[in-house]
PDB file of C-alpha atoms in Angstrom:
ATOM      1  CA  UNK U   1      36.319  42.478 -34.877  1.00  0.00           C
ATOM      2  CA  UNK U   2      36.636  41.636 -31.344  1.00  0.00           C
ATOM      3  CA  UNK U   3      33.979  41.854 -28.842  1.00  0.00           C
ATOM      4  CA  UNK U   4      35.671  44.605 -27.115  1.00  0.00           C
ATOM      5  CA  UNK U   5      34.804  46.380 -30.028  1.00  0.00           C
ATOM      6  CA  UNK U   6      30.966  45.386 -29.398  1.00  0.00           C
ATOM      7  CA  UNK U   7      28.710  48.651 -27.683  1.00  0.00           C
ATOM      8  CA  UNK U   8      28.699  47.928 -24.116  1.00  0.00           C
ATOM      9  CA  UNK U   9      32.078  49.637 -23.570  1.00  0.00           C
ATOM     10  CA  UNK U  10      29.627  52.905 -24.534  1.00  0.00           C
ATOM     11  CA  UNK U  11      28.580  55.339 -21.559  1.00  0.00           C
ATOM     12  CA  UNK U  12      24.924  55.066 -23.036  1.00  0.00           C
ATOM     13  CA  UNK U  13      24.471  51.549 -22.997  1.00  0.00           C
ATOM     14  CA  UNK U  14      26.501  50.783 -19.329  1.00  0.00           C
ATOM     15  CA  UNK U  15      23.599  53.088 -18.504  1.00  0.00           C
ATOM     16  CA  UNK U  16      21.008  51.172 -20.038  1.00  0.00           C
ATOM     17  CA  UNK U  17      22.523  47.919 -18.557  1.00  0.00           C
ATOM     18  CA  UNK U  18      23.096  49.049 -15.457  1.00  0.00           C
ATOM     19  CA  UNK U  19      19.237  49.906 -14.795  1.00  0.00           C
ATOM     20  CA  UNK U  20      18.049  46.129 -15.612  1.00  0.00           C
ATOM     21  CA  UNK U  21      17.149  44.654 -12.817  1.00  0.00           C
ATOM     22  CA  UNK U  22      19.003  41.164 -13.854  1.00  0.00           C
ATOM     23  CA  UNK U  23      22.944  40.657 -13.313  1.00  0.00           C
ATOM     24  CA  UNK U  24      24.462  41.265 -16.732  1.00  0.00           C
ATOM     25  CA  UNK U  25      28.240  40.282 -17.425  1.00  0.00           C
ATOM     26  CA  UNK U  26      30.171  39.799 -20.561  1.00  0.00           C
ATOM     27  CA  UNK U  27      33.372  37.343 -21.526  1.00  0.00           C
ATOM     28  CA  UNK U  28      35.376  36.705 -24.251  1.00  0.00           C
ATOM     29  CA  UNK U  29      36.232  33.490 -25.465  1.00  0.00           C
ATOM     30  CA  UNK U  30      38.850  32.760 -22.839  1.00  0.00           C
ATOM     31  CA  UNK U  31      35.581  33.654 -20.527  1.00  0.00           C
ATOM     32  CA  UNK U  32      37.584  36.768 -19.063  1.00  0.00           C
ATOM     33  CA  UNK U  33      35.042  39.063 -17.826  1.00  0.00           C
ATOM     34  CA  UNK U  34      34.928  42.538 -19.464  1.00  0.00           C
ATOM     35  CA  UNK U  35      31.860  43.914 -18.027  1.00  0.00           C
ATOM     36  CA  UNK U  36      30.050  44.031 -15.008  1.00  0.00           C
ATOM     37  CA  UNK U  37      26.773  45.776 -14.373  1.00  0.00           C
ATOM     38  CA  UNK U  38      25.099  47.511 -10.659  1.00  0.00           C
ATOM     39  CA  UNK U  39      22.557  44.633 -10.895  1.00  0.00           C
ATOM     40  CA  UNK U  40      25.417  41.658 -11.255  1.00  0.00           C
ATOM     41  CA  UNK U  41      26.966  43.768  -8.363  1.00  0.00           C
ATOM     42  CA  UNK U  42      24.268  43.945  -6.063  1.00  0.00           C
ATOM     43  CA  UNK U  43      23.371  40.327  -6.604  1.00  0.00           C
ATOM     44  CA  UNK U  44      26.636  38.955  -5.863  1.00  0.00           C
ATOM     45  CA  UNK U  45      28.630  42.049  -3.530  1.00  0.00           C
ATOM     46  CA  UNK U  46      31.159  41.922  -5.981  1.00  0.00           C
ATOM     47  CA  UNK U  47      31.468  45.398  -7.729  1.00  0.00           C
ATOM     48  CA  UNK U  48      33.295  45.999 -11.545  1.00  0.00           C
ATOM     49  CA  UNK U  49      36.693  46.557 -10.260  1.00  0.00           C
ATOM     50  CA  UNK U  50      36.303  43.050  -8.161  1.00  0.00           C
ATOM     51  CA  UNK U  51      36.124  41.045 -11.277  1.00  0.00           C
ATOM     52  CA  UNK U  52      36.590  42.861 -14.658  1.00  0.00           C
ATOM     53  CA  UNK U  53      39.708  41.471 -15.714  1.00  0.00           C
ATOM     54  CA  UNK U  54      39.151  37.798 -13.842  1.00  0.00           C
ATOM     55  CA  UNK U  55      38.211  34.734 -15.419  1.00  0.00           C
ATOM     56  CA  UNK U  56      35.203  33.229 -14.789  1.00  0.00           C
ATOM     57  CA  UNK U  57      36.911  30.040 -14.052  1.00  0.00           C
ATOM     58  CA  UNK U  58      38.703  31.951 -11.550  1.00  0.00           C
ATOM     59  CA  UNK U  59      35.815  30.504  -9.509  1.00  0.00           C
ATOM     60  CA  UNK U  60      35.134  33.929  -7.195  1.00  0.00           C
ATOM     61  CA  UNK U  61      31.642  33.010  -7.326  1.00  0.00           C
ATOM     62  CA  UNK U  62      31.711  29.780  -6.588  1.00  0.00           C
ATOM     63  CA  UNK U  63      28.718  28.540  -8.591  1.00  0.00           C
ATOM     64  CA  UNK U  64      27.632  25.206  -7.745  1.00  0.00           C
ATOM     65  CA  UNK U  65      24.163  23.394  -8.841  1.00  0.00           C
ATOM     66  CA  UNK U  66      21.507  21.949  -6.811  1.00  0.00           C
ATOM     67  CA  UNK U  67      23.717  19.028  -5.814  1.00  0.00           C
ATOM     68  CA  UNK U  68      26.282  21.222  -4.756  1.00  0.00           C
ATOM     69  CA  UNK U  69      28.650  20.091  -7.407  1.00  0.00           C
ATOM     70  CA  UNK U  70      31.134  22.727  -8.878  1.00  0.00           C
ATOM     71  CA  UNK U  71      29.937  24.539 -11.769  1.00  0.00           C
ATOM     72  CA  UNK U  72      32.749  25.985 -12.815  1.00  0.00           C
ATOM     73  CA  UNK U  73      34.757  23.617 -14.803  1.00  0.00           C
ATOM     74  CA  UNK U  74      32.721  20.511 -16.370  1.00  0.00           C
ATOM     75  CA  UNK U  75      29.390  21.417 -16.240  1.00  0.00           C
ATOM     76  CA  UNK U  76      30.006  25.413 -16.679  1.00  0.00           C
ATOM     77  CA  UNK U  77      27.052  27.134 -18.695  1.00  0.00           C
ATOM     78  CA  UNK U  78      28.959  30.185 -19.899  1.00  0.00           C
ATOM     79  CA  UNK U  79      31.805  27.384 -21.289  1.00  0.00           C
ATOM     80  CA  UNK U  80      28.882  25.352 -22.841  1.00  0.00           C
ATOM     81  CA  UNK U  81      27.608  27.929 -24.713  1.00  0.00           C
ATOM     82  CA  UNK U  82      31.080  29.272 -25.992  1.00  0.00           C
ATOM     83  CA  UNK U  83      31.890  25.904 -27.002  1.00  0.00           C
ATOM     84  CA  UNK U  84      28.215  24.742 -28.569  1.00  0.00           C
ATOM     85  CA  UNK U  85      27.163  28.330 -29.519  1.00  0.00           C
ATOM     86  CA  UNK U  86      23.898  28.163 -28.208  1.00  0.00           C
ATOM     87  CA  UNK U  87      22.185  29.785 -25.275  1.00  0.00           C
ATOM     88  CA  UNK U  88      22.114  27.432 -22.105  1.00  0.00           C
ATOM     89  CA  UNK U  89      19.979  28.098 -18.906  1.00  0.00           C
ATOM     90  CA  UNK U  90      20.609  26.569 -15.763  1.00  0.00           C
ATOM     91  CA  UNK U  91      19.123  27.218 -12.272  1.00  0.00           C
ATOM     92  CA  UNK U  92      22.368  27.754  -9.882  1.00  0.00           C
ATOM     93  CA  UNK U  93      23.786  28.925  -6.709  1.00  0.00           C
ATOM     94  CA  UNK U  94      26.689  31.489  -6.544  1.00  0.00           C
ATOM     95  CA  UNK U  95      28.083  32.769  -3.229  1.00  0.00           C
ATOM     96  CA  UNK U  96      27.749  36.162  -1.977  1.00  0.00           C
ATOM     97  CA  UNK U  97      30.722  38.215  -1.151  1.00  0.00           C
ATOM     98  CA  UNK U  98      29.481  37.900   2.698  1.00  0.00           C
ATOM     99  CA  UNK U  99      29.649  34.075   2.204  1.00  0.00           C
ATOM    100  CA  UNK U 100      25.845  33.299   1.766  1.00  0.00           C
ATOM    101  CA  UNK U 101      24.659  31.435  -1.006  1.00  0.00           C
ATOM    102  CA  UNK U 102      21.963  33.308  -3.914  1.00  0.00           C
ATOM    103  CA  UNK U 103      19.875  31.037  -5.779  1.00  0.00           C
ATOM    104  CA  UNK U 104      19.918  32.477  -9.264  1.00  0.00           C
ATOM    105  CA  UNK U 105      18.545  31.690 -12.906  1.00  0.00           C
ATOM    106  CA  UNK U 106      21.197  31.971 -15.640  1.00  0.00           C
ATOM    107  CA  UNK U 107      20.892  32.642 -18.962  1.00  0.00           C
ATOM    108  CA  UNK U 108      24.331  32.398 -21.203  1.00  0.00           C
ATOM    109  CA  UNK U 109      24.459  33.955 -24.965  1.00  0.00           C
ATOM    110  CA  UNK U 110      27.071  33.272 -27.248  1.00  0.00           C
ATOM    111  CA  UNK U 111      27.863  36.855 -28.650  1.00  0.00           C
ATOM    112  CA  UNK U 112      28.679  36.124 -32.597  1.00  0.00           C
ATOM    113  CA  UNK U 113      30.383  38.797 -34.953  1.00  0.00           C
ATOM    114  CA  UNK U 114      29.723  39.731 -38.724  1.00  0.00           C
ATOM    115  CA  UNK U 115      31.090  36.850 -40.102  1.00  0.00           C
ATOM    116  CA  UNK U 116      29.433  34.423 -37.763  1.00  0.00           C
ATOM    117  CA  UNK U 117      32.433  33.671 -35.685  1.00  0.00           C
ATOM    118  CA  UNK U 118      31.735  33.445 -31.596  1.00  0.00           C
ATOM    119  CA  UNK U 119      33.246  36.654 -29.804  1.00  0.00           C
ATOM    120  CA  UNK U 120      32.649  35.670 -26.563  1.00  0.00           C
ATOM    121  CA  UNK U 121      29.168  35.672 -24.201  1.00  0.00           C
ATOM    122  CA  UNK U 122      27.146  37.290 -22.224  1.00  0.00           C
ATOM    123  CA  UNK U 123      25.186  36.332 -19.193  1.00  0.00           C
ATOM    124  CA  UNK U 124      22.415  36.972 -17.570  1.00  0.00           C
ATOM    125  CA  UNK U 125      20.920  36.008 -14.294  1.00  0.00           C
ATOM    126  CA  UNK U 126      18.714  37.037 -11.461  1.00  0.00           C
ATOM    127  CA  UNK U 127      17.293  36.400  -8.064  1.00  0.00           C
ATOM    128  CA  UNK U 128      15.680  32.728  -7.522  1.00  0.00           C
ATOM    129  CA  UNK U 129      15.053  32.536  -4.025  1.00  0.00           C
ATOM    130  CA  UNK U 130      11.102  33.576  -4.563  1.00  0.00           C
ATOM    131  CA  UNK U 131      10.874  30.779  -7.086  1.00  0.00           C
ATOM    132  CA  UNK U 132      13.056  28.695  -4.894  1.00  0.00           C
ATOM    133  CA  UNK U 133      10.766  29.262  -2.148  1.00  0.00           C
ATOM    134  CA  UNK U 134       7.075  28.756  -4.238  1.00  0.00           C
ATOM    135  CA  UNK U 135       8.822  25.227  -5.635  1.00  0.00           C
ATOM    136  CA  UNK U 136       9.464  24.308  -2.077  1.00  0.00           C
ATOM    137  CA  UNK U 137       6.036  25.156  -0.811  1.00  0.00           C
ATOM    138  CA  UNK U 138       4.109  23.560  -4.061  1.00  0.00           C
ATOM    139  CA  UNK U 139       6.324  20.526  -3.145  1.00  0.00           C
ATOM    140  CA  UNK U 140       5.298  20.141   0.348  1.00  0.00           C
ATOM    141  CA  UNK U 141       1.882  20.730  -0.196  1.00  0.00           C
ATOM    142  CA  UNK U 142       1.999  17.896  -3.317  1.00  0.00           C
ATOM    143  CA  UNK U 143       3.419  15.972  -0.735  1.00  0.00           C
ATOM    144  CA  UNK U 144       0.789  16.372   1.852  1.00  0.00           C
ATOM    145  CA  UNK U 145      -2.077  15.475  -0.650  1.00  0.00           C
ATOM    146  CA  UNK U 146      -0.740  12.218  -0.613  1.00  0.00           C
ATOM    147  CA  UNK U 147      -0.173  11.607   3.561  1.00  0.00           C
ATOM    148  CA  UNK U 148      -2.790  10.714   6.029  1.00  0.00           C
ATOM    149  CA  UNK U 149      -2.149  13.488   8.620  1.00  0.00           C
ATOM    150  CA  UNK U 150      -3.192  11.773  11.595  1.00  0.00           C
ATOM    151  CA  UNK U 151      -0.428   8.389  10.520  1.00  0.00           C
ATOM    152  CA  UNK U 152       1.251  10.323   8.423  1.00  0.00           C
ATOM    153  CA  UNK U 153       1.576   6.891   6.143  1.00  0.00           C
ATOM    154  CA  UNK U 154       0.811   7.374   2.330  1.00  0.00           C
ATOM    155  CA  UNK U 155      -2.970   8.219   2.010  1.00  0.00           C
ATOM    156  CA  UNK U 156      -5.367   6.133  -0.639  1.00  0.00           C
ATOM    157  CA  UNK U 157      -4.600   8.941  -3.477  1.00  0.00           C
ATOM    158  CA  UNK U 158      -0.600   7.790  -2.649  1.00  0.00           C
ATOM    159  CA  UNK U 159      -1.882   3.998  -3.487  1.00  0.00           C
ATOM    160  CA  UNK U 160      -3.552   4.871  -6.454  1.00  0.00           C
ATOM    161  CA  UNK U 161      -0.583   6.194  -7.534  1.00  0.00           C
ATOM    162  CA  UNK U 162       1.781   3.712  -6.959  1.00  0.00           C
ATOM    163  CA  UNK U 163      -0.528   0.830  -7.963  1.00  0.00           C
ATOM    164  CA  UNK U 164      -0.700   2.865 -11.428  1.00  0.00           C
ATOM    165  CA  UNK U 165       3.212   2.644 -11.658  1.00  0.00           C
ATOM    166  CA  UNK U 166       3.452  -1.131 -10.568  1.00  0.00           C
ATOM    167  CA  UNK U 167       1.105  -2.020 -13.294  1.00  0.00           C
ATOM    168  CA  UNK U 168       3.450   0.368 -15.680  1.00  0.00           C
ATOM    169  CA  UNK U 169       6.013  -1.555 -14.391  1.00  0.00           C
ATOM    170  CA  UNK U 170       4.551  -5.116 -15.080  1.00  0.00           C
ATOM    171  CA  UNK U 171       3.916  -4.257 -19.018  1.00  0.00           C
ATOM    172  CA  UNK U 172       7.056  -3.160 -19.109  1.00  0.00           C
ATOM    173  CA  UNK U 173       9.180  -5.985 -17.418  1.00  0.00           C
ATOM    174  CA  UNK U 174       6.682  -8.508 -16.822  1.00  0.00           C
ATOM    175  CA  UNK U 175       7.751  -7.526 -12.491  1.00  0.00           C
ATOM    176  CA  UNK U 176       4.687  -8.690 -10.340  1.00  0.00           C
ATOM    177  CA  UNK U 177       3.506  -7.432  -7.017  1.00  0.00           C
ATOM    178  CA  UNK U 178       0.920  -8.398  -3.981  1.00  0.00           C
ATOM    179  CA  UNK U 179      -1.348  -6.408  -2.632  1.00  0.00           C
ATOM    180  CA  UNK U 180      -2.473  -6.521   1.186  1.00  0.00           C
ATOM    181  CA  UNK U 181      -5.737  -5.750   2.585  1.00  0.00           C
ATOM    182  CA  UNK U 182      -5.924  -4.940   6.447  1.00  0.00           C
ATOM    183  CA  UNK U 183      -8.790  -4.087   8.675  1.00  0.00           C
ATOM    184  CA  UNK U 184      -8.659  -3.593  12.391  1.00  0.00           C
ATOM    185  CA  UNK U 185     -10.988  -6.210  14.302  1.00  0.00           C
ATOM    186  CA  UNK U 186     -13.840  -4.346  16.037  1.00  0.00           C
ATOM    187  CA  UNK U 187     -12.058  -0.966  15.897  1.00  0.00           C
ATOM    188  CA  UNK U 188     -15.920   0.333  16.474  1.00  0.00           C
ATOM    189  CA  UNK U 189     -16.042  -0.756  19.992  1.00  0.00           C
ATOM    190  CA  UNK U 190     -13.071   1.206  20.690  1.00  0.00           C
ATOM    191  CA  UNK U 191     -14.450   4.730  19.512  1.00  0.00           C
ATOM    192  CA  UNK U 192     -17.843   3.710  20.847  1.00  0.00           C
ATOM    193  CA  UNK U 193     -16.811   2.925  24.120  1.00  0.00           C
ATOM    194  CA  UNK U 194     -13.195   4.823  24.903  1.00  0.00           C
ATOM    195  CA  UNK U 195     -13.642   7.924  21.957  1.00  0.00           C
ATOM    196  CA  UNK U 196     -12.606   8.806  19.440  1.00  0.00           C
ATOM    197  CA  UNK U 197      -9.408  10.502  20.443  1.00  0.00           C
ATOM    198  CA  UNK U 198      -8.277   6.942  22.065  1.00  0.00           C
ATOM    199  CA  UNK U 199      -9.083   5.288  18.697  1.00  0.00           C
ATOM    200  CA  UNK U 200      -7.285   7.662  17.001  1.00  0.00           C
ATOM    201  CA  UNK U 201      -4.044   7.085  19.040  1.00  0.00           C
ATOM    202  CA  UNK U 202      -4.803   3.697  18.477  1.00  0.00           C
ATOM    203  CA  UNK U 203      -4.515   3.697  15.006  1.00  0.00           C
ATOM    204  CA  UNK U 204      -1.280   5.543  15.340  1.00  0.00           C
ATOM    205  CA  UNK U 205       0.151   2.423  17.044  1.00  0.00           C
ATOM    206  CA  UNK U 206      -1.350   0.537  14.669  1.00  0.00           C
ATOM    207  CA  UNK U 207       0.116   2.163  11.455  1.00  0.00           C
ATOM    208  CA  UNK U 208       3.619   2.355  13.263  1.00  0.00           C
ATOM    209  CA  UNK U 209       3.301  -2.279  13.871  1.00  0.00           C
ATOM    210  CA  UNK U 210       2.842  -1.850  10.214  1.00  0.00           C
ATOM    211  CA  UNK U 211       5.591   0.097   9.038  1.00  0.00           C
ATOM    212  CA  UNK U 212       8.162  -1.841  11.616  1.00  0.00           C
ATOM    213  CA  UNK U 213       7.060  -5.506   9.726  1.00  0.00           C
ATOM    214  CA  UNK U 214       6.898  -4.414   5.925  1.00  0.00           C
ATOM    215  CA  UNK U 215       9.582  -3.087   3.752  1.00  0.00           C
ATOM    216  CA  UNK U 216      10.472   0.524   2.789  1.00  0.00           C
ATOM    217  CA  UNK U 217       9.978  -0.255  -0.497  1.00  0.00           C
ATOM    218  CA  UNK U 218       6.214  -1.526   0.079  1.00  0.00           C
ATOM    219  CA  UNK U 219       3.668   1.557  -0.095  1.00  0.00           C
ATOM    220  CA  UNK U 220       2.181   1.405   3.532  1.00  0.00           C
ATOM    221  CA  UNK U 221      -1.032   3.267   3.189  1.00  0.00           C
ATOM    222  CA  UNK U 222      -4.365   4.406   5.433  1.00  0.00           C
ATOM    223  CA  UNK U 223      -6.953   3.502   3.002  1.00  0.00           C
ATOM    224  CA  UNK U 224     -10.073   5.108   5.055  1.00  0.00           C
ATOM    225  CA  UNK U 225     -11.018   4.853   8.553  1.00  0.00           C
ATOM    226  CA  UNK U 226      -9.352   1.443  10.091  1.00  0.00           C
ATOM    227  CA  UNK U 227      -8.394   0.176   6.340  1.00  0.00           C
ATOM    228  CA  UNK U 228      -4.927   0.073   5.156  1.00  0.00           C
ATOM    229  CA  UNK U 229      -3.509  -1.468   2.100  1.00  0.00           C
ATOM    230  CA  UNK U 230      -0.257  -2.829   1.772  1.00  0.00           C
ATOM    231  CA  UNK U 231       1.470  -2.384  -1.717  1.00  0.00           C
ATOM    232  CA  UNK U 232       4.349  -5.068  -2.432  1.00  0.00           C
ATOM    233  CA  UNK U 233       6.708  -4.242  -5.494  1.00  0.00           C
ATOM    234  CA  UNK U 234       8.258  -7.068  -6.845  1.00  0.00           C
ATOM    235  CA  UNK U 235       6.934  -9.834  -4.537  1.00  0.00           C
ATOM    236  CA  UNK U 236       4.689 -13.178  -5.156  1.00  0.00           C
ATOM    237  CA  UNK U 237       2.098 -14.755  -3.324  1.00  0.00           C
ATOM    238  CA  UNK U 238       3.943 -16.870  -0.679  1.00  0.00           C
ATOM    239  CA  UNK U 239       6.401 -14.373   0.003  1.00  0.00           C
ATOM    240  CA  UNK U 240       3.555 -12.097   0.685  1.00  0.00           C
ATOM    241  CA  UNK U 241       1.696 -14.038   3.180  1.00  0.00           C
ATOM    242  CA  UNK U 242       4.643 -14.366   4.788  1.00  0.00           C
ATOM    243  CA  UNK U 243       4.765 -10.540   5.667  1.00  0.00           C
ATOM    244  CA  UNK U 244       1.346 -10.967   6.884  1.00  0.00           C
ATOM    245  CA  UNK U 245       1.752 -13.763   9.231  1.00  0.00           C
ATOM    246  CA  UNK U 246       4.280 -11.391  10.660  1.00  0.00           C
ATOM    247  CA  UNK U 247       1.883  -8.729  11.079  1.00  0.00           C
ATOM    248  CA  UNK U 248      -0.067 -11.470  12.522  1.00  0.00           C
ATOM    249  CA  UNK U 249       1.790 -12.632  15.196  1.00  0.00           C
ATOM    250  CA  UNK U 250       3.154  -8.883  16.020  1.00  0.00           C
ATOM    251  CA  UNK U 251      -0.226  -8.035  16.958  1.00  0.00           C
ATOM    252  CA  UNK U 252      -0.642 -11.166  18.766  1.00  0.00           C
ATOM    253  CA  UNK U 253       2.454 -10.712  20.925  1.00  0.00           C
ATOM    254  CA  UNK U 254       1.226  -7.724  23.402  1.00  0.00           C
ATOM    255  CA  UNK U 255      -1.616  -5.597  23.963  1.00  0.00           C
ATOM    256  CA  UNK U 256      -2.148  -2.235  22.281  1.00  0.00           C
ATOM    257  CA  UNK U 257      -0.916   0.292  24.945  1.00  0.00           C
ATOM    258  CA  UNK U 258      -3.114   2.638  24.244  1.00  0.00           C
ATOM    259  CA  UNK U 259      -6.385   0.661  24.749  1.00  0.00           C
ATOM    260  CA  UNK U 260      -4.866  -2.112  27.360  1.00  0.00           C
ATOM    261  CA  UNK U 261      -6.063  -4.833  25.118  1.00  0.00           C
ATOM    262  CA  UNK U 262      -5.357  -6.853  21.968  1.00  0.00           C
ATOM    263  CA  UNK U 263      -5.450  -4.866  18.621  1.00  0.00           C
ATOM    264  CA  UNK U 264      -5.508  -7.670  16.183  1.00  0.00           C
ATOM    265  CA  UNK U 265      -6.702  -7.402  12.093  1.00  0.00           C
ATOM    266  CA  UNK U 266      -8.256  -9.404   9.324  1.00  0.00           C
ATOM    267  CA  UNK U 267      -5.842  -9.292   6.686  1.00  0.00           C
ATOM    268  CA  UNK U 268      -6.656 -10.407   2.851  1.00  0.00           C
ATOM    269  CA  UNK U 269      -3.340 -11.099   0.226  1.00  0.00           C
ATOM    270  CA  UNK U 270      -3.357 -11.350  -3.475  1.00  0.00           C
ATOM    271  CA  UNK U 271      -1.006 -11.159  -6.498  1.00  0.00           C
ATOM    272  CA  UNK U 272      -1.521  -9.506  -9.679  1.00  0.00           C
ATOM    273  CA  UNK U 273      -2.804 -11.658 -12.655  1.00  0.00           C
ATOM    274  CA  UNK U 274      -2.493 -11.392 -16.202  1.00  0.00           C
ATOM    275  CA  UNK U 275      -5.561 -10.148 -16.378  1.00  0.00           C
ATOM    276  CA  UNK U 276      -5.905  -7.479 -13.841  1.00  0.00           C
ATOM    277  CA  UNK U 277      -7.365  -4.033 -13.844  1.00  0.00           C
ATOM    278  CA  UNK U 278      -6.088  -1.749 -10.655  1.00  0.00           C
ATOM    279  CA  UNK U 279      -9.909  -1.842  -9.896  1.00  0.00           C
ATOM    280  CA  UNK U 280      -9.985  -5.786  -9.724  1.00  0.00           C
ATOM    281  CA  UNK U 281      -6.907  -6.538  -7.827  1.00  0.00           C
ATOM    282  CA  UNK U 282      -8.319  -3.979  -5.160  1.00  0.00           C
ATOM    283  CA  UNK U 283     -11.455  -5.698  -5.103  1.00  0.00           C
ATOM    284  CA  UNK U 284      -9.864  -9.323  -4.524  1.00  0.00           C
ATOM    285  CA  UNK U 285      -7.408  -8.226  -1.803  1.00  0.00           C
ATOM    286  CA  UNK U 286     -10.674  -6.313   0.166  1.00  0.00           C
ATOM    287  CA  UNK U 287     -13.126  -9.806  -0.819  1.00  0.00           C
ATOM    288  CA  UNK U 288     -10.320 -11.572   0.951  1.00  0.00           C
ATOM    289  CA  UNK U 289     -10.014  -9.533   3.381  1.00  0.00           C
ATOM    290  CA  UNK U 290     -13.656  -9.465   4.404  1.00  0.00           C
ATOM    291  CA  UNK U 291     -13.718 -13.498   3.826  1.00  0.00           C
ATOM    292  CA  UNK U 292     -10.684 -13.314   6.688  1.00  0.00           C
ATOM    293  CA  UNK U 293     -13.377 -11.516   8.829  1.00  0.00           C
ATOM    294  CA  UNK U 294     -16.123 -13.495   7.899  1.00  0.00           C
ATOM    295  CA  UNK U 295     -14.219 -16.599   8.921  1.00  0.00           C
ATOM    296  CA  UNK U 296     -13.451 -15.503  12.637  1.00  0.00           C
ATOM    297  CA  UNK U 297     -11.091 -12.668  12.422  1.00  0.00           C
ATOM    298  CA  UNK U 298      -7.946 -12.553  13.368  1.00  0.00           C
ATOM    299  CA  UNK U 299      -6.719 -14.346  10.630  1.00  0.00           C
ATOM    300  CA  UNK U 300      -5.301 -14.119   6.770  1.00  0.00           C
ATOM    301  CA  UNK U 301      -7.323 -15.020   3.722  1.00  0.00           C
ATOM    302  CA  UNK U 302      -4.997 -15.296   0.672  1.00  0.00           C
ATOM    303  CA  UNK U 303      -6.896 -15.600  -3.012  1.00  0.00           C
TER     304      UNK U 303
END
């Protein structure tokens, strides 16, 4: 038995395919395509007489992954499944007769015979660009959950999260990190006497000194009102008062041109301990931090 011998050669059941809404196409081993139905036509602009008879590593369709990487010759579902016989899904893009790419879902059936050898396989796919589009919008608005809109730096839920995976990472490789409080020095007396809409473009500036002195790979975030917390993977003590001094003297350099004066902060530093909770090395960078301000402003408290 071959799988040209299988029922979709049959005028009832082409009819029966060709109402699904998915693209449905069939191979044989040698993944030469033997049937094509309306769906798999409308979906690509390819029609039967197109591609019965091709290969599918002819490549007409040009299926490539997320990445953009060829699917048609290592990573190939339809070859997976011939060779594994299982069924394989993979999200993909194919390209459209016209030249525009489809975002599809594929589904890939080995087809098996009487005796349990693999005939060939079908596939079937269909239109992804709705869920293509939902993942995109969930995405952004996960992202925005976790940026401050006005700075648009990493909001405290962003913190929480990454001061959760430090602490993963210490337990796992013993990898320690600092943790900088900041607070803008009498950041009241700006709202109170030039508004609020000045002291918000004031803490723009602010949050834009802070992200041209720390790292990329340090979690820059807008705790709550003039607060911001500094997360430093990978980093001790010293090394993390020295990124504060810098702050430090930026701020020191030049007035903030938005308010005509000097913006400066009282900024608390501390390393993890062995004994740690994320609650308790929050608490110690904000105690020094408020010791910083206690003692004059203007100035770094490390504990």
């Amino acid at each position: 038995m071959s799988i040209t011998d299988l029922p979709f050669r049959n005028d009832f059941y082409k009819v029966m395919l060709d109402q699904m809404s998915e693209g449905v196409y069939f191979t044989d081993t040698e993944r030469r395509i033997l049937y094509w139905n309306t769906a798999a036509e409308q979906l690509t602009g390819y029609n039967s007489q197109d591609v019965v008879g091709s290969y599918c590593n002819d490549n007409i369709l040009r299926h490539v992954d997320c990445d953009g990487c060829s699917l048609c010759e290592d990573h190939c579902p339809l070859f997976d499944s011939l060779k594994e016989g299982r069924q394989v899904y993979k999200r993909a893009y194919l390209y459209h007769k016209k030249g525009y790419r489809v975002a599809v879902d594929v589904k890939v059936s080995p087809v098996f015979g009487s005796t349990n050898q693999i005939l060939g396989a079908v596939e079937v796919f269909s239109d992804a660009s709705d869920s293509i589009v939902l993942e995109n919008l969930n995405q952004t608005l996960r992202k925005q959950l976790r940026i401050d809109l006005m700075t648009k730096l990493p909001n405290r839920r962003a913190l929480m999260q990454s001061l959760k995976d430090e602490f993963i990472r210490y337990k796992r490789y013993e990898s320690t990190f600092s943790l900088v409080a900041i607070d803008i020095d009498h950041f009241k007396q700006i709202n109170d006497t030039l508004g609020h809409p000045t002291g918000d473009r004031a803490l723009i500036w602010f949050a834009n000194q802070l992200t041209s002195v720390f790292r990329k790979v340090d979690t820059i975030s807008r705790y709550g009102g003039e607060e911001f917390f500094v997360l430093l993977p990978n980093t001790a003590a010293d090394t993390a008062v020295k990124a504060a001094e810098k702050l430090k003297i930026r701020l020191n350099e030049q007035p903030c041109p938005v308010t005509g004066e000097m913006l400066t902060a009282s900024i608390g530093v501390t390393s993890l301990l062995a004994t740690d909770t994320l609650r308790s090395v929050l608490e110690r960078a904000d105690q020094a931090m408020y010791r910083a301000k206690e003692s004059g402003r203007n100035r770094i408290c490390a504990v």
